[in-house]
mmCIF file of C-alpha atoms in Angstrom:
data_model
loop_
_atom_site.group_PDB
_atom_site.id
_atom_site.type_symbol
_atom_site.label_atom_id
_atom_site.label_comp_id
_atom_site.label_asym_id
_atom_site.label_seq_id
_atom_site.Cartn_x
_atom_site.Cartn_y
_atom_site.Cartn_z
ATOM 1 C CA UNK A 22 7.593 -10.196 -15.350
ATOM 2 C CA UNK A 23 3.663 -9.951 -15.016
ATOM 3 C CA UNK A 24 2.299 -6.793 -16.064
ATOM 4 C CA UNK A 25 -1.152 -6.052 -15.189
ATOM 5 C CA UNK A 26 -2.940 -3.290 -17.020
ATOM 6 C CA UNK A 27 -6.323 -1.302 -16.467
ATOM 7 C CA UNK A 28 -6.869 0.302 -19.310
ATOM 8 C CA UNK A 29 -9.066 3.392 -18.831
ATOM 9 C CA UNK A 30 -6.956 5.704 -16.348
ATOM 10 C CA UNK A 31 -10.123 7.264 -15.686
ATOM 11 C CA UNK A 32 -13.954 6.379 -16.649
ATOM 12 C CA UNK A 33 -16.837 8.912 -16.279
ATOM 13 C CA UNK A 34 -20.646 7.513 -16.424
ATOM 14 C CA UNK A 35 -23.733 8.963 -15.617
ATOM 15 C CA UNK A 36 -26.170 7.792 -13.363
ATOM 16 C CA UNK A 37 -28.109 4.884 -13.601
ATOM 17 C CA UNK A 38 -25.853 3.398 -16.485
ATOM 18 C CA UNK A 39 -23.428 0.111 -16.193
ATOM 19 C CA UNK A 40 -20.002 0.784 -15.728
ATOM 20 C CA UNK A 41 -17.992 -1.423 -17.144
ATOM 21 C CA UNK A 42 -13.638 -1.766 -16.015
ATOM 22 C CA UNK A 43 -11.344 -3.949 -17.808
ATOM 23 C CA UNK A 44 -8.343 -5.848 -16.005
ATOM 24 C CA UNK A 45 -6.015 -7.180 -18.732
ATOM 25 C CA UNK A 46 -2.614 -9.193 -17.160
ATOM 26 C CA UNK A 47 0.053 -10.680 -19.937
ATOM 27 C CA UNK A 48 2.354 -14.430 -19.236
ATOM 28 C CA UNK A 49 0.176 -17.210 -17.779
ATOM 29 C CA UNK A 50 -3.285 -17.065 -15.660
ATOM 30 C CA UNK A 51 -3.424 -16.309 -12.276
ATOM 31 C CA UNK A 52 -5.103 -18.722 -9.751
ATOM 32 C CA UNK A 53 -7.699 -16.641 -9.052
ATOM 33 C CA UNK A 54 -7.912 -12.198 -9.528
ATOM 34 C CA UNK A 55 -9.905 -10.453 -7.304
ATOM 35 C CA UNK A 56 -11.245 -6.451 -7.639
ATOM 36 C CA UNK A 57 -10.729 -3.955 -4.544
ATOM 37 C CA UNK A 58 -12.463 -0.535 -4.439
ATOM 38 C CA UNK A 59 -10.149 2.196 -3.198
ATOM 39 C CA UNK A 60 -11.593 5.506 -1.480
ATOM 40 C CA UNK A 61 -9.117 8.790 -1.425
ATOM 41 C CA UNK A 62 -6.664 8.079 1.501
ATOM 42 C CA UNK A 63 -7.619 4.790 2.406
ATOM 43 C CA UNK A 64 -6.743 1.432 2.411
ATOM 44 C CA UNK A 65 -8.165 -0.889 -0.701
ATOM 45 C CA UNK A 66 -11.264 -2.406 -0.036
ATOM 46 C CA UNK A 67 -12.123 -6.204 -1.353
ATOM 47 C CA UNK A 68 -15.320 -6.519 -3.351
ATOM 48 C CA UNK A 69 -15.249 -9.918 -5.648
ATOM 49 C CA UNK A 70 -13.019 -12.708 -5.846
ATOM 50 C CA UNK A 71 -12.949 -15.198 -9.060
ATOM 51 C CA UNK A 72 -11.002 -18.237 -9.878
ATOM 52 C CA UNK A 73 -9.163 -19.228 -12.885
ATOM 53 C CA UNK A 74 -12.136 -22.240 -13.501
ATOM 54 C CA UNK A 75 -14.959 -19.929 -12.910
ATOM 55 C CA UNK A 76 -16.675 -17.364 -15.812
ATOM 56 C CA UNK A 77 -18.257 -15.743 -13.864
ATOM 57 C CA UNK A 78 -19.316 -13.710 -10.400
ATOM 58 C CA UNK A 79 -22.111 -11.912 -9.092
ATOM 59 C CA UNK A 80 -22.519 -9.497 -6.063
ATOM 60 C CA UNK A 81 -25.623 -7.158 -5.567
ATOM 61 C CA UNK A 82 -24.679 -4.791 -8.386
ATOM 62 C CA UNK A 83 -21.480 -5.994 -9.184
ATOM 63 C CA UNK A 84 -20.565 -8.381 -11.786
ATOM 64 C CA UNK A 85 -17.270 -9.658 -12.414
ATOM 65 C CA UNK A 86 -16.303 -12.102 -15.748
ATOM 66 C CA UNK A 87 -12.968 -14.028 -16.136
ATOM 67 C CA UNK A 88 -11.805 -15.026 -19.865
ATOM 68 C CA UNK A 89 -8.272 -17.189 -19.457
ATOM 69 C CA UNK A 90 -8.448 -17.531 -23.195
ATOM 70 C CA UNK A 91 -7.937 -13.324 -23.498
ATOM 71 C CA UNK A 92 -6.131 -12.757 -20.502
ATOM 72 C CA UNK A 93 -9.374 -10.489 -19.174
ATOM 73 C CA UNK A 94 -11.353 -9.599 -16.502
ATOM 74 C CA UNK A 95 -14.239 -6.989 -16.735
ATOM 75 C CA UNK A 96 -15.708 -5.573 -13.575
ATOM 76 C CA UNK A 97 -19.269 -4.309 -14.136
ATOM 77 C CA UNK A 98 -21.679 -1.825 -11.692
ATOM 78 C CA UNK A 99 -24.917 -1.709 -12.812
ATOM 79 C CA UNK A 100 -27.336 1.075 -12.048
ATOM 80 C CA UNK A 101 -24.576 2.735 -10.936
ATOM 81 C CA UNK A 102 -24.636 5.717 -8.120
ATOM 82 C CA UNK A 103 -22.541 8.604 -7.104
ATOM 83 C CA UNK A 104 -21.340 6.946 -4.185
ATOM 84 C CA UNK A 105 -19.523 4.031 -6.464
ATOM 85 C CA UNK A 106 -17.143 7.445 -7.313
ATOM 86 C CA UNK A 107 -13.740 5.961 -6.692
ATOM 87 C CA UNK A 108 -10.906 3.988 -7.865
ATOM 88 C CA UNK A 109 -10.885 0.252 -8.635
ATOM 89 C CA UNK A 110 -8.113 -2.317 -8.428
ATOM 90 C CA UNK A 111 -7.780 -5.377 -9.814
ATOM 91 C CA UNK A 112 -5.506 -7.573 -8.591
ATOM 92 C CA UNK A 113 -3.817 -11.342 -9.117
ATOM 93 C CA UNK A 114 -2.697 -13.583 -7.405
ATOM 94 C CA UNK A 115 -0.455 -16.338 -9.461
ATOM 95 C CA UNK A 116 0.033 -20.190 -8.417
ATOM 96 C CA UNK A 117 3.129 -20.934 -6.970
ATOM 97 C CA UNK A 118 3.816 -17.621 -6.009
ATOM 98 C CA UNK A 119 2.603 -17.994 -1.951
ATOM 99 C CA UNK A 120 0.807 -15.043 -0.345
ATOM 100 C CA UNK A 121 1.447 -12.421 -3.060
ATOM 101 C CA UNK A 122 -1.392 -10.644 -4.676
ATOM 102 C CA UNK A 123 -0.427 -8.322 -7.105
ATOM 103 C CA UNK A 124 -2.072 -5.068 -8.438
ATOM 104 C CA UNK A 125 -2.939 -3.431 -11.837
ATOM 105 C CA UNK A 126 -2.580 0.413 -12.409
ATOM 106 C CA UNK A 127 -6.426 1.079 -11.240
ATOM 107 C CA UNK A 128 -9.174 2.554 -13.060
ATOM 108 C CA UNK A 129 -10.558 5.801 -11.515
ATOM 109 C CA UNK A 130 -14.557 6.083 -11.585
ATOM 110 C CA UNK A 131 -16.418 9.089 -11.476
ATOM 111 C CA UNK A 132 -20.369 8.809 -11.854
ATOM 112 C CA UNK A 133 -22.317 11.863 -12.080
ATOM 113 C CA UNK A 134 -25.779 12.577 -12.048
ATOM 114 C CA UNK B 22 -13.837 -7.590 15.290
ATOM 115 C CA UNK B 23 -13.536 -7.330 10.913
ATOM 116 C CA UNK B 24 -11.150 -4.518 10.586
ATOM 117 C CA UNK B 25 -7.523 -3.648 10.490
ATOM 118 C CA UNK B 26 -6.093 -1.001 12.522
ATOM 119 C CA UNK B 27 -3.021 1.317 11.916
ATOM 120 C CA UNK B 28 -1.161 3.847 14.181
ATOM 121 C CA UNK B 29 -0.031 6.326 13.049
ATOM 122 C CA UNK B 30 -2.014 8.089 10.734
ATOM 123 C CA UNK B 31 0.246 10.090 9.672
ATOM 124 C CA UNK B 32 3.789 10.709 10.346
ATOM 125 C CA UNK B 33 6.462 12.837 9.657
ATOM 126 C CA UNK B 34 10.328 11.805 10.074
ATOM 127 C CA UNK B 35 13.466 13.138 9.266
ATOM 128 C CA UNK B 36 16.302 11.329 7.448
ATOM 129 C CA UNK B 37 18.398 10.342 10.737
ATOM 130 C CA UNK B 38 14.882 9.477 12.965
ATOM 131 C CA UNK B 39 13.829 6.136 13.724
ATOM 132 C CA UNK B 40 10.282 5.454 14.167
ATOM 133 C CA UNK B 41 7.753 1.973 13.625
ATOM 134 C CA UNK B 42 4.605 1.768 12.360
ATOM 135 C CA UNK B 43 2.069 -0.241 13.965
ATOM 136 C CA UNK B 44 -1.128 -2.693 12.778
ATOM 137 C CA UNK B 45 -2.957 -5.130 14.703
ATOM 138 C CA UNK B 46 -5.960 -7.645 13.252
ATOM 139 C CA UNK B 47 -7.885 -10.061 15.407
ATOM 140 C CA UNK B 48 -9.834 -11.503 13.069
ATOM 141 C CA UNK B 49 -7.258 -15.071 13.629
ATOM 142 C CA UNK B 50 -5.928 -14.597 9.872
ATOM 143 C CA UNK B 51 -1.962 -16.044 9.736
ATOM 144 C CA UNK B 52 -1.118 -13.621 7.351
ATOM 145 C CA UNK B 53 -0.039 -10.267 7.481
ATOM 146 C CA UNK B 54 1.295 -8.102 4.709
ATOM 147 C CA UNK B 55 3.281 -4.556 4.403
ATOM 148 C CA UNK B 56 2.129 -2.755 1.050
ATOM 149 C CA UNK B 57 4.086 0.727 -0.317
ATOM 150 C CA UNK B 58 1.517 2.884 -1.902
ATOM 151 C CA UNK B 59 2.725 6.063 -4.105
ATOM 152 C CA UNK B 60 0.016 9.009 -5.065
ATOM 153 C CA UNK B 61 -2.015 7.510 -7.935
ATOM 154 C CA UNK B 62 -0.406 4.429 -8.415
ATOM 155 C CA UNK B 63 -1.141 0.943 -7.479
ATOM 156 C CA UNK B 64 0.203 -0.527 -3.668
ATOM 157 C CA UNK B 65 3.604 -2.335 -4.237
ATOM 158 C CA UNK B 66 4.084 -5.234 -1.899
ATOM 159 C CA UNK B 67 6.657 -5.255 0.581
ATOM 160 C CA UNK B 68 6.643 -7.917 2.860
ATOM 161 C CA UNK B 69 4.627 -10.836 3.519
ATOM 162 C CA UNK B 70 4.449 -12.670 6.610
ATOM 163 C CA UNK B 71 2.245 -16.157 7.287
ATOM 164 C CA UNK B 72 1.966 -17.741 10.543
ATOM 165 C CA UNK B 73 4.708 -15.296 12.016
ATOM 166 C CA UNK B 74 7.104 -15.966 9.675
ATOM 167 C CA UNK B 75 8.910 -13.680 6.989
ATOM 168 C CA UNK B 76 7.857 -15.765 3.869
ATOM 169 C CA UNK B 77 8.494 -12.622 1.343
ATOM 170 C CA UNK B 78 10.801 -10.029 1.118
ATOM 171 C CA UNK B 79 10.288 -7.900 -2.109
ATOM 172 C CA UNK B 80 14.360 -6.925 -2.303
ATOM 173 C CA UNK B 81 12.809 -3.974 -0.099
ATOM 174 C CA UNK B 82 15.717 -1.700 1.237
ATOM 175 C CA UNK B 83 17.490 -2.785 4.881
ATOM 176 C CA UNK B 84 15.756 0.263 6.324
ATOM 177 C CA UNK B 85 12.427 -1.060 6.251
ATOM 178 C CA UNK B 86 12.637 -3.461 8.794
ATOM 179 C CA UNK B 87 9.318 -5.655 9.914
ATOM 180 C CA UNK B 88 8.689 -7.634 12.595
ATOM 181 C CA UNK B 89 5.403 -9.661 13.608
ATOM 182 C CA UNK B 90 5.603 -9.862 17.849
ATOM 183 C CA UNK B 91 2.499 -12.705 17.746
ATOM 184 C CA UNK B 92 -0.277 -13.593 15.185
ATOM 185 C CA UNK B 93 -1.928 -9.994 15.734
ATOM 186 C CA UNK B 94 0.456 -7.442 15.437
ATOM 187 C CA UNK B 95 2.722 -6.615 12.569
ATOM 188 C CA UNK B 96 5.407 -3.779 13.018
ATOM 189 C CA UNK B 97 7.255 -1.497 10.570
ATOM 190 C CA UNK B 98 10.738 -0.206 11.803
ATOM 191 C CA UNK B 99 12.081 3.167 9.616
ATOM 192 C CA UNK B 100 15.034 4.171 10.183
ATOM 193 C CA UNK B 101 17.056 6.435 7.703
ATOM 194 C CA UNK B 102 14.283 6.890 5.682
ATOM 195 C CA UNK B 103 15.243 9.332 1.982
ATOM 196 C CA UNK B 104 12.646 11.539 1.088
ATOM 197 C CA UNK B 105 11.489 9.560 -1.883
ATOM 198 C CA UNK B 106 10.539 6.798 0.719
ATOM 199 C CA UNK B 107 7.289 9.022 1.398
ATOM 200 C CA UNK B 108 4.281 7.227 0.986
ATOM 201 C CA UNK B 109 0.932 5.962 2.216
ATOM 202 C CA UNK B 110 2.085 2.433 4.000
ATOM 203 C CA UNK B 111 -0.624 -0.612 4.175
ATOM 204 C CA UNK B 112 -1.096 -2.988 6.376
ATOM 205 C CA UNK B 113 -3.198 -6.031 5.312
ATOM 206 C CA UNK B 114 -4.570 -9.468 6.763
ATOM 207 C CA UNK B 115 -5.722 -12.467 5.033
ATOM 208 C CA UNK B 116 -6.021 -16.470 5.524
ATOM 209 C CA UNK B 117 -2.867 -18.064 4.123
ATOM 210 C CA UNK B 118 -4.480 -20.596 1.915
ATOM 211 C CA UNK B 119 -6.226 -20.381 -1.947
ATOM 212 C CA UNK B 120 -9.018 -22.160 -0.305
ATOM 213 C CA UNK B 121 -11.340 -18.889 0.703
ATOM 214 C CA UNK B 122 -13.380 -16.535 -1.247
ATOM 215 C CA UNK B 123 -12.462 -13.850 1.149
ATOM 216 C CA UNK B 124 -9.625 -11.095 -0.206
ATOM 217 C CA UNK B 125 -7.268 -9.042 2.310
ATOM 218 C CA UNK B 126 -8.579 -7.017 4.894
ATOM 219 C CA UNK B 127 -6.835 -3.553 4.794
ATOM 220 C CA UNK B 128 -5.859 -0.814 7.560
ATOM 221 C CA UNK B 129 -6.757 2.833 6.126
ATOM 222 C CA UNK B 130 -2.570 3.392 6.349
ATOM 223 C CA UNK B 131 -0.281 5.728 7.285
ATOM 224 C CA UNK B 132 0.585 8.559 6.012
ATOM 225 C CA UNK B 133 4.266 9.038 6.028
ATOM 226 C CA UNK B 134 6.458 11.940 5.313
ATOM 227 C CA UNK B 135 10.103 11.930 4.966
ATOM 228 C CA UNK B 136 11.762 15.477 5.891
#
């Protein structure tokens, strides 16, 4: 079965610098991953979606980079605030399997000041 | 209208109560989703429905019963819930098709106890 894996639990940053997530998933690639951000009692959030033929993804501060070779994706926040305190989810979403987007563990982000 | 709504909030149920949870979209997307979400762990798909119809079942127990009335709405039934079935549930919303650069739209959930 697919196992996808976030492997900081927990990442603390200070202020201002680029926080930087990895999304690592094991078997074959996904048709496209996408990253959620997920506040304390609520519901995930989408922030970036990126396809299996694209490198690469930009959005305001966020960056998001996609290596099928490695089996990778690394979420980055640049200049990165308090208020981006919370927990990110990748997730995946494999050809062939319809409608089902499936999550990794989730990396929790603190940045302080 | 961008958002997902939920009711209840929260809930708390015994073991022999039967209750439903509740979401409702109108942003037109065809599919609607039930997600299980444990403290500090990642949500676990339940169910997956597109254009009305049950199109996933994730060998989730018989007493977790959806239903989707029309395109909108997307219900939950409980009924003889164990303890260990406490969670936050998730509703979500999304276009059935690859062909977007748009993710799922999630409610905030409900909380839901198990007594």
């Amino acid at each position: 079965s697919q196992k996808i894996e976030q492997n900081s639990e927990a990442l603390n940053i200070q202020e201002g610098k680029t926080a930087t997530l990895t999304c690592n998933y094991t078997n074959y690639s996904p048709a496209y991953l996408q990253w959620y951000r997920q506040d304390p009692g609520r519901g995930p959030v989408f922030l970036l979606l990126i396809r299996e033929n694209e490198k690469e993804k930009r959005k305001e501060r966020l960056k998001v980079t996609f290596d099928t070779t490695l089996k990778q994706s690394l979420f980055h926040i640049t200049a990165s605030q308090p208020a981006d305190s919370a927990t990110y989810l990748c997730a995946l979403k494999y050809t062939g399997t319809a409608s089902k987007l499936t999550f990794g563990t989730g990396t929790r982000l603190q940045v302080t000041l | 209208d961008t958002e997902v709504t939920q009711t209840p909030k929260h809930l708390v149920m015994g073991m022999t109560n039967k209750k439903s949870l509740k979401c409702e979209q109108h942003m037109g997307h065809r599919a609607m989703y039930w997600y299980k979400q444990k403290a500090k762990k990642p949500p676990e798909l339940m169910f997956v429905y597109s254009y009305e119809k049950l199109s996933i079942n994730e060998s989730v127990p018989s007493r977790f019963s959806p239903e989707c009335p029309n395109s909108s709405l997307l219900n939950l039934h409980l009924h003889a819930l164990q303890p260990e079935d406490s969670a936050l549930y998730l509703c979500a919303s999304s276009q059935p098709t690859n062909r977007t650069d748009y993710g799922y739209t999630f409610g905030s959930g409900t909380r839901l106890t198990v007594v």
